[in-house]
JSON list of C-alpha atoms and ligand atoms in Angstrom, two decimals:
[
{"chain": "A", "resi": 29, "resn": "MET", "atom": "CA", "xyz": [97.09, 103.21, 148.97]},
{"chain": "A", "resi": 30, "resn": "MET", "atom": "CA", "xyz": [99.57, 101.29, 151.16]},
{"chain": "A", "resi": 31, "resn": "GLN", "atom": "CA", "xyz": [102.01, 99.45, 148.90]},
{"chain": "A", "resi": 32, "resn": "LYS", "atom": "CA", "xyz": [105.34, 97.65, 148.87]},
{"chain": "A", "resi": 33, "resn": "THR", "atom": "CA", "xyz": [107.97, 97.94, 146.15]},
{"chain": "A", "resi": 34, "resn": "PHE", "atom": "CA", "xyz": [111.26, 96.35, 145.24]},
{"chain": "A", "resi": 35, "resn": "LEU", "atom": "CA", "xyz": [114.23, 98.73, 144.93]},
{"chain": "A", "resi": 36, "resn": "MET", "atom": "CA", "xyz": [117.83, 97.76, 144.29]},
{"chain": "A", "resi": 37, "resn": "VAL", "atom": "CA", "xyz": [121.09, 99.70, 144.35]},
{"chain": "A", "resi": 38, "resn": "LYS", "atom": "CA", "xyz": [122.88, 98.33, 141.27]},
{"chain": "A", "resi": 39, "resn": "PRO", "atom": "CA", "xyz": [126.58, 97.32, 141.18]},
{"chain": "A", "resi": 40, "resn": "ASP", "atom": "CA", "xyz": [127.66, 100.82, 140.09]},
{"chain": "A", "resi": 41, "resn": "GLY", "atom": "CA", "xyz": [125.83, 102.41, 143.04]},
{"chain": "A", "resi": 42, "resn": "VAL", "atom": "CA", "xyz": [127.29, 99.93, 145.54]},
{"chain": "A", "resi": 43, "resn": "GLN", "atom": "CA", "xyz": [130.81, 100.40, 144.17]},
{"chain": "A", "resi": 44, "resn": "ARG", "atom": "CA", "xyz": [130.43, 104.17, 144.39]},
{"chain": "A", "resi": 45, "resn": "GLN", "atom": "CA", "xyz": [129.36, 103.81, 148.04]},
{"chain": "A", "resi": 46, "resn": "LEU", "atom": "CA", "xyz": [125.93, 105.33, 147.52]},
{"chain": "A", "resi": 47, "resn": "ILE", "atom": "CA", "xyz": [123.92, 102.78, 149.57]},
{"chain": "A", "resi": 48, "resn": "GLY", "atom": "CA", "xyz": [123.67, 105.03, 152.62]},
{"chain": "A", "resi": 49, "resn": "GLU", "atom": "CA", "xyz": [122.82, 108.12, 150.60]},
{"chain": "A", "resi": 50, "resn": "ILE", "atom": "CA", "xyz": [120.05, 106.28, 148.74]},
{"chain": "A", "resi": 51, "resn": "VAL", "atom": "CA", "xyz": [118.57, 104.62, 151.85]},
{"chain": "A", "resi": 52, "resn": "SER", "atom": "CA", "xyz": [118.68, 108.00, 153.57]},
{"chain": "A", "resi": 53, "resn": "ARG", "atom": "CA", "xyz": [116.65, 109.69, 150.81]},
{"chain": "A", "resi": 54, "resn": "PHE", "atom": "CA", "xyz": [113.83, 107.16, 151.08]},
{"chain": "A", "resi": 55, "resn": "GLU", "atom": "CA", "xyz": [113.87, 107.25, 154.90]},
{"chain": "A", "resi": 56, "resn": "ARG", "atom": "CA", "xyz": [113.69, 111.04, 154.97]},
{"chain": "A", "resi": 57, "resn": "LYS", "atom": "CA", "xyz": [110.80, 110.94, 152.51]},
{"chain": "A", "resi": 58, "resn": "GLY", "atom": "CA", "xyz": [108.87, 108.97, 155.15]},
{"chain": "A", "resi": 59, "resn": "LEU", "atom": "CA", "xyz": [108.93, 105.52, 153.52]},
{"chain": "A", "resi": 60, "resn": "HIS", "atom": "CA", "xyz": [109.66, 102.41, 155.60]},
{"chain": "A", "resi": 61, "resn": "LEU", "atom": "CA", "xyz": [112.34, 99.80, 154.92]},
{"chain": "A", "resi": 62, "resn": "ALA", "atom": "CA", "xyz": [110.70, 96.36, 155.16]},
{"chain": "A", "resi": 63, "resn": "GLY", "atom": "CA", "xyz": [113.67, 94.22, 154.06]},
{"chain": "A", "resi": 64, "resn": "ALA", "atom": "CA", "xyz": [117.22, 94.56, 152.75]},
{"chain": "A", "resi": 65, "resn": "LYS", "atom": "CA", "xyz": [120.25, 92.49, 151.81]},
{"chain": "A", "resi": 66, "resn": "LEU", "atom": "CA", "xyz": [123.61, 92.85, 150.17]},
{"chain": "A", "resi": 67, "resn": "MET", "atom": "CA", "xyz": [123.98, 90.06, 147.61]},
{"chain": "A", "resi": 68, "resn": "THR", "atom": "CA", "xyz": [125.50, 89.04, 144.31]},
{"chain": "A", "resi": 69, "resn": "ILE", "atom": "CA", "xyz": [122.91, 88.17, 141.66]},
{"chain": "A", "resi": 70, "resn": "SER", "atom": "CA", "xyz": [123.35, 84.83, 139.85]},
{"chain": "A", "resi": 71, "resn": "PRO", "atom": "CA", "xyz": [122.99, 84.74, 136.04]},
{"chain": "A", "resi": 72, "resn": "GLU", "atom": "CA", "xyz": [119.79, 82.68, 136.52]},
{"chain": "A", "resi": 73, "resn": "LEU", "atom": "CA", "xyz": [118.22, 85.25, 138.83]},
{"chain": "A", "resi": 74, "resn": "ALA", "atom": "CA", "xyz": [119.28, 88.07, 136.49]},
{"chain": "A", "resi": 75, "resn": "GLN", "atom": "CA", "xyz": [117.60, 86.34, 133.52]},
{"chain": "A", "resi": 76, "resn": "GLN", "atom": "CA", "xyz": [114.40, 85.94, 135.55]},
{"chain": "A", "resi": 77, "resn": "HIS", "atom": "CA", "xyz": [114.42, 89.46, 136.93]},
{"chain": "A", "resi": 78, "resn": "TYR", "atom": "CA", "xyz": [114.97, 91.02, 133.51]},
{"chain": "A", "resi": 79, "resn": "GLY", "atom": "CA", "xyz": [112.86, 88.43, 131.60]},
{"chain": "A", "resi": 80, "resn": "GLU", "atom": "CA", "xyz": [110.75, 91.12, 129.92]},
{"chain": "A", "resi": 81, "resn": "HIS", "atom": "CA", "xyz": [113.87, 92.54, 128.23]},
{"chain": "A", "resi": 82, "resn": "LYS", "atom": "CA", "xyz": [114.97, 89.21, 126.72]},
{"chain": "A", "resi": 83, "resn": "GLY", "atom": "CA", "xyz": [115.69, 89.65, 123.01]},
{"chain": "A", "resi": 84, "resn": "LYS", "atom": "CA", "xyz": [116.46, 93.36, 123.32]},
{"chain": "A", "resi": 85, "resn": "PRO", "atom": "CA", "xyz": [119.88, 94.45, 122.05]},
{"chain": "A", "resi": 86, "resn": "PHE", "atom": "CA", "xyz": [121.04, 95.47, 125.51]},
{"chain": "A", "resi": 87, "resn": "PHE", "atom": "CA", "xyz": [119.87, 92.27, 127.29]},
{"chain": "A", "resi": 88, "resn": "GLU", "atom": "CA", "xyz": [123.22, 90.42, 127.42]},
{"chain": "A", "resi": 89, "resn": "GLY", "atom": "CA", "xyz": [125.02, 93.53, 128.64]},
{"chain": "A", "resi": 90, "resn": "LEU", "atom": "CA", "xyz": [122.33, 94.14, 131.23]},
{"chain": "A", "resi": 91, "resn": "VAL", "atom": "CA", "xyz": [122.68, 90.62, 132.68]},
{"chain": "A", "resi": 92, "resn": "GLU", "atom": "CA", "xyz": [126.48, 90.91, 132.63]},
{"chain": "A", "resi": 93, "resn": "PHE", "atom": "CA", "xyz": [126.35, 94.26, 134.41]},
{"chain": "A", "resi": 94, "resn": "ILE", "atom": "CA", "xyz": [123.81, 93.34, 137.10]},
{"chain": "A", "resi": 95, "resn": "THR", "atom": "CA", "xyz": [125.84, 90.20, 137.99]},
{"chain": "A", "resi": 96, "resn": "SER", "atom": "CA", "xyz": [129.19, 92.03, 137.93]},
{"chain": "A", "resi": 97, "resn": "GLY", "atom": "CA", "xyz": [129.32, 92.91, 141.63]},
{"chain": "A", "resi": 98, "resn": "PRO", "atom": "CA", "xyz": [127.23, 93.15, 144.80]},
{"chain": "A", "resi": 99, "resn": "VAL", "atom": "CA", "xyz": [123.80, 94.81, 144.74]},
{"chain": "A", "resi": 100, "resn": "PHE", "atom": "CA", "xyz": [121.73, 96.07, 147.66]},
{"chain": "A", "resi": 101, "resn": "ALA", "atom": "CA", "xyz": [118.22, 94.64, 147.34]},
{"chain": "A", "resi": 102, "resn": "MET", "atom": "CA", "xyz": [115.43, 96.30, 149.33]},
{"chain": "A", "resi": 103, "resn": "VAL", "atom": "CA", "xyz": [111.70, 96.24, 149.96]},
{"chain": "A", "resi": 104, "resn": "TRP", "atom": "CA", "xyz": [110.13, 99.59, 150.86]},
{"chain": "A", "resi": 105, "resn": "GLN", "atom": "CA", "xyz": [106.66, 100.19, 152.19]},
{"chain": "A", "resi": 106, "resn": "GLY", "atom": "CA", "xyz": [104.45, 103.28, 152.20]},
{"chain": "A", "resi": 107, "resn": "GLU", "atom": "CA", "xyz": [101.52, 105.13, 150.70]},
{"chain": "A", "resi": 108, "resn": "ASN", "atom": "CA", "xyz": [101.87, 105.05, 146.90]},
{"chain": "A", "resi": 109, "resn": "VAL", "atom": "CA", "xyz": [105.49, 103.91, 147.30]},
{"chain": "A", "resi": 110, "resn": "ILE", "atom": "CA", "xyz": [105.72, 102.56, 143.74]},
{"chain": "A", "resi": 111, "resn": "GLU", "atom": "CA", "xyz": [104.97, 105.87, 142.06]},
{"chain": "A", "resi": 112, "resn": "ILE", "atom": "CA", "xyz": [106.78, 107.96, 144.68]},
{"chain": "A", "resi": 113, "resn": "SER", "atom": "CA", "xyz": [109.99, 105.92, 144.51]},
{"chain": "A", "resi": 114, "resn": "ARG", "atom": "CA", "xyz": [109.97, 106.10, 140.70]},
{"chain": "A", "resi": 115, "resn": "GLN", "atom": "CA", "xyz": [109.70, 109.86, 140.88]},
{"chain": "A", "resi": 116, "resn": "MET", "atom": "CA", "xyz": [112.60, 109.94, 143.35]},
{"chain": "A", "resi": 117, "resn": "MET", "atom": "CA", "xyz": [114.73, 107.71, 141.07]},
{"chain": "A", "resi": 118, "resn": "GLY", "atom": "CA", "xyz": [114.10, 109.84, 137.97]},
{"chain": "A", "resi": 119, "resn": "LYS", "atom": "CA", "xyz": [113.89, 108.73, 134.34]},
{"chain": "A", "resi": 120, "resn": "THR", "atom": "CA", "xyz": [115.65, 105.50, 133.29]},
{"chain": "A", "resi": 121, "resn": "ASN", "atom": "CA", "xyz": [118.15, 107.38, 131.16]},
{"chain": "A", "resi": 122, "resn": "PRO", "atom": "CA", "xyz": [120.16, 109.68, 133.45]},
{"chain": "A", "resi": 123, "resn": "LYS", "atom": "CA", "xyz": [120.35, 112.26, 130.65]},
{"chain": "A", "resi": 124, "resn": "ASP", "atom": "CA", "xyz": [116.56, 112.72, 131.00]},
{"chain": "A", "resi": 125, "resn": "ALA", "atom": "CA", "xyz": [116.47, 112.43, 134.80]},
{"chain": "A", "resi": 126, "resn": "LEU", "atom": "CA", "xyz": [116.00, 115.78, 136.51]},
{"chain": "A", "resi": 127, "resn": "PRO", "atom": "CA", "xyz": [118.46, 117.14, 139.07]},
{"chain": "A", "resi": 128, "resn": "GLY", "atom": "CA", "xyz": [117.15, 116.27, 142.52]},
{"chain": "A", "resi": 129, "resn": "THR", "atom": "CA", "xyz": [116.39, 112.70, 141.49]},
{"chain": "A", "resi": 130, "resn": "ILE", "atom": "CA", "xyz": [118.80, 109.84, 142.26]},
{"chain": "A", "resi": 131, "resn": "ARG", "atom": "CA", "xyz": [119.68, 109.16, 138.62]},
{"chain": "A", "resi": 132, "resn": "GLY", "atom": "CA", "xyz": [119.69, 112.88, 137.86]},
{"chain": "A", "resi": 133, "resn": "ASP", "atom": "CA", "xyz": [122.14, 113.57, 140.66]},
{"chain": "A", "resi": 134, "resn": "TYR", "atom": "CA", "xyz": [124.48, 110.57, 140.36]},
{"chain": "A", "resi": 135, "resn": "GLY", "atom": "CA", "xyz": [124.22, 108.95, 136.92]},
{"chain": "A", "resi": 136, "resn": "VAL", "atom": "CA", "xyz": [125.37, 109.72, 133.40]},
{"chain": "A", "resi": 137, "resn": "ILE", "atom": "CA", "xyz": [124.75, 106.67, 131.21]},
{"chain": "A", "resi": 138, "resn": "VAL", "atom": "CA", "xyz": [121.67, 104.47, 130.77]},
{"chain": "A", "resi": 139, "resn": "GLY", "atom": "CA", "xyz": [123.42, 101.14, 131.38]},
{"chain": "A", "resi": 140, "resn": "LYS", "atom": "CA", "xyz": [124.79, 102.38, 134.71]},
{"chain": "A", "resi": 141, "resn": "ASN", "atom": "CA", "xyz": [121.82, 104.14, 136.24]},
{"chain": "A", "resi": 142, "resn": "ILE", "atom": "CA", "xyz": [122.51, 103.40, 139.94]},
{"chain": "A", "resi": 143, "resn": "ILE", "atom": "CA", "xyz": [119.13, 102.01, 141.00]},
{"chain": "A", "resi": 144, "resn": "HIS", "atom": "CA", "xyz": [116.27, 99.78, 139.90]},
{"chain": "A", "resi": 145, "resn": "GLY", "atom": "CA", "xyz": [112.66, 100.10, 141.02]},
{"chain": "A", "resi": 146, "resn": "SER", "atom": "CA", "xyz": [109.48, 98.18, 140.24]},
{"chain": "A", "resi": 147, "resn": "ASP", "atom": "CA", "xyz": [107.26, 99.98, 137.73]},
{"chain": "A", "resi": 148, "resn": "SER", "atom": "CA", "xyz": [103.83, 98.59, 138.67]},
{"chain": "A", "resi": 149, "resn": "PRO", "atom": "CA", "xyz": [102.06, 96.69, 141.47]},
{"chain": "A", "resi": 150, "resn": "GLU", "atom": "CA", "xyz": [102.38, 93.50, 139.40]},
{"chain": "A", "resi": 151, "resn": "SER", "atom": "CA", "xyz": [106.13, 93.83, 138.88]},
{"chain": "A", "resi": 152, "resn": "ALA", "atom": "CA", "xyz": [106.58, 94.85, 142.54]},
{"chain": "A", "resi": 153, "resn": "GLU", "atom": "CA", "xyz": [104.95, 91.63, 143.70]},
{"chain": "A", "resi": 154, "resn": "ARG", "atom": "CA", "xyz": [106.90, 89.53, 141.20]},
{"chain": "A", "resi": 155, "resn": "GLU", "atom": "CA", "xyz": [110.26, 91.13, 142.04]},
{"chain": "A", "resi": 156, "resn": "ILE", "atom": "CA", "xyz": [109.75, 91.07, 145.83]},
{"chain": "A", "resi": 157, "resn": "ASN", "atom": "CA", "xyz": [108.98, 87.34, 145.65]},
{"chain": "A", "resi": 158, "resn": "LEU", "atom": "CA", "xyz": [111.95, 86.72, 143.36]},
{"chain": "A", "resi": 159, "resn": "PHE", "atom": "CA", "xyz": [114.43, 88.31, 145.79]},
{"chain": "A", "resi": 160, "resn": "PHE", "atom": "CA", "xyz": [112.93, 87.81, 149.27]},
{"chain": "A", "resi": 161, "resn": "ASN", "atom": "CA", "xyz": [111.30, 85.13, 151.39]},
{"chain": "A", "resi": 162, "resn": "GLN", "atom": "CA", "xyz": [108.36, 86.26, 153.50]},
{"chain": "A", "resi": 163, "resn": "GLU", "atom": "CA", "xyz": [110.42, 85.67, 156.70]},
{"chain": "A", "resi": 164, "resn": "GLU", "atom": "CA", "xyz": [112.97, 88.24, 155.52]},
{"chain": "A", "resi": 165, "resn": "LEU", "atom": "CA", "xyz": [110.39, 91.03, 155.54]},
{"chain": "A", "resi": 166, "resn": "VAL", "atom": "CA", "xyz": [109.12, 92.92, 158.57]},
{"chain": "A", "resi": 167, "resn": "GLU", "atom": "CA", "xyz": [105.62, 94.26, 159.16]},
{"chain": "A", "resi": 168, "resn": "TYR", "atom": "CA", "xyz": [105.03, 97.77, 160.46]},
{"chain": "A", "resi": 169, "resn": "ASN", "atom": "CA", "xyz": [101.99, 98.60, 162.47]},
{"chain": "A", "resi": 170, "resn": "LYS", "atom": "CA", "xyz": [99.20, 100.15, 160.43]},
{"chain": "A", "resi": 171, "resn": "SER", "atom": "CA", "xyz": [99.48, 103.62, 161.96]},
{"chain": "A", "resi": 172, "resn": "MET", "atom": "CA", "xyz": [102.88, 104.27, 160.31]},
{"chain": "B", "resi": 18, "resn": "CMP", "atom": "P1", "xyz": [116.05, 99.11, 135.04]},
{"chain": "B", "resi": 18, "resn": "CMP", "atom": "O1", "xyz": [115.04, 100.02, 135.63]},
{"chain": "B", "resi": 18, "resn": "CMP", "atom": "O2", "xyz": [116.86, 98.28, 135.96]},
{"chain": "B", "resi": 18, "resn": "CMP", "atom": "O3", "xyz": [115.32, 98.14, 134.02]},
{"chain": "B", "resi": 18, "resn": "CMP", "atom": "C1", "xyz": [115.88, 97.73, 132.81]},
{"chain": "B", "resi": 18, "resn": "CMP", "atom": "C2", "xyz": [117.24, 98.29, 132.61]},
{"chain": "B", "resi": 18, "resn": "CMP", "atom": "O4", "xyz": [117.73, 98.16, 131.30]},
{"chain": "B", "resi": 18, "resn": "CMP", "atom": "C3", "xyz": [117.22, 99.78, 132.85]},
{"chain": "B", "resi": 18, "resn": "CMP", "atom": "O5", "xyz": [117.06, 100.00, 134.21]},
{"chain": "B", "resi": 18, "resn": "CMP", "atom": "C4", "xyz": [118.54, 100.20, 132.23]},
{"chain": "B", "resi": 18, "resn": "CMP", "atom": "O6", "xyz": [119.60, 100.10, 133.13]},
{"chain": "B", "resi": 18, "resn": "CMP", "atom": "C5", "xyz": [118.71, 99.16, 131.15]},
{"chain": "B", "resi": 18, "resn": "CMP", "atom": "N1", "xyz": [118.54, 99.75, 129.84]},
{"chain": "B", "resi": 18, "resn": "CMP", "atom": "C6", "xyz": [117.43, 100.26, 129.33]},
{"chain": "B", "resi": 18, "resn": "CMP", "atom": "N2", "xyz": [117.66, 100.71, 128.09]},
{"chain": "B", "resi": 18, "resn": "CMP", "atom": "C7", "xyz": [118.97, 100.46, 127.83]},
{"chain": "B", "resi": 18, "resn": "CMP", "atom": "C8", "xyz": [119.80, 100.69, 126.73]},
{"chain": "B", "resi": 18, "resn": "CMP", "atom": "N3", "xyz": [119.35, 101.27, 125.62]},
{"chain": "B", "resi": 18, "resn": "CMP", "atom": "N4", "xyz": [121.08, 100.30, 126.84]},
{"chain": "B", "resi": 18, "resn": "CMP", "atom": "C9", "xyz": [121.54, 99.70, 127.96]},
{"chain": "B", "resi": 18, "resn": "CMP", "atom": "N5", "xyz": [120.78, 99.46, 129.04]},
{"chain": "B", "resi": 18, "resn": "CMP", "atom": "C10", "xyz": [119.51, 99.84, 128.98]}
]
């Protein structure tokens, strides 16, 4: 199934200069970059993006962290891209993420886990619309 997903290199990944490495992994997998921007997330956008975690003990820290420096927001397109990109990112907690995955190869602690990715078609649509206007996304021809 052709899908789009929202992926984001978090402030720790940007600071550690992993943008190119991460983009490269998804490109080599055969996925297509449909939109991208380097930006700093406002507290308001952070609260919206992480709305489902409101009330959790780590929520304040999460908002503080995600607004602490530039992020690299992306939309990727491909067959089953939501599930495939989640496999490539690895488990949320880097201690459970297998070597060979992004979090398994580069992360150590759960709060600083390098990358975010949508976990379902519903959250992909919500997050893409939260971060991008339609004019900021490109369309690839159907044969790709
Ligand atoms: P992400 O996929 O961006 O979605 C929610 C984020 O909350 C998650 O990645 C983690 O970075 C963060 N998170 C989840 N559990 C914890 C935790 N116990 N402590 C701190 N941060 C957490």
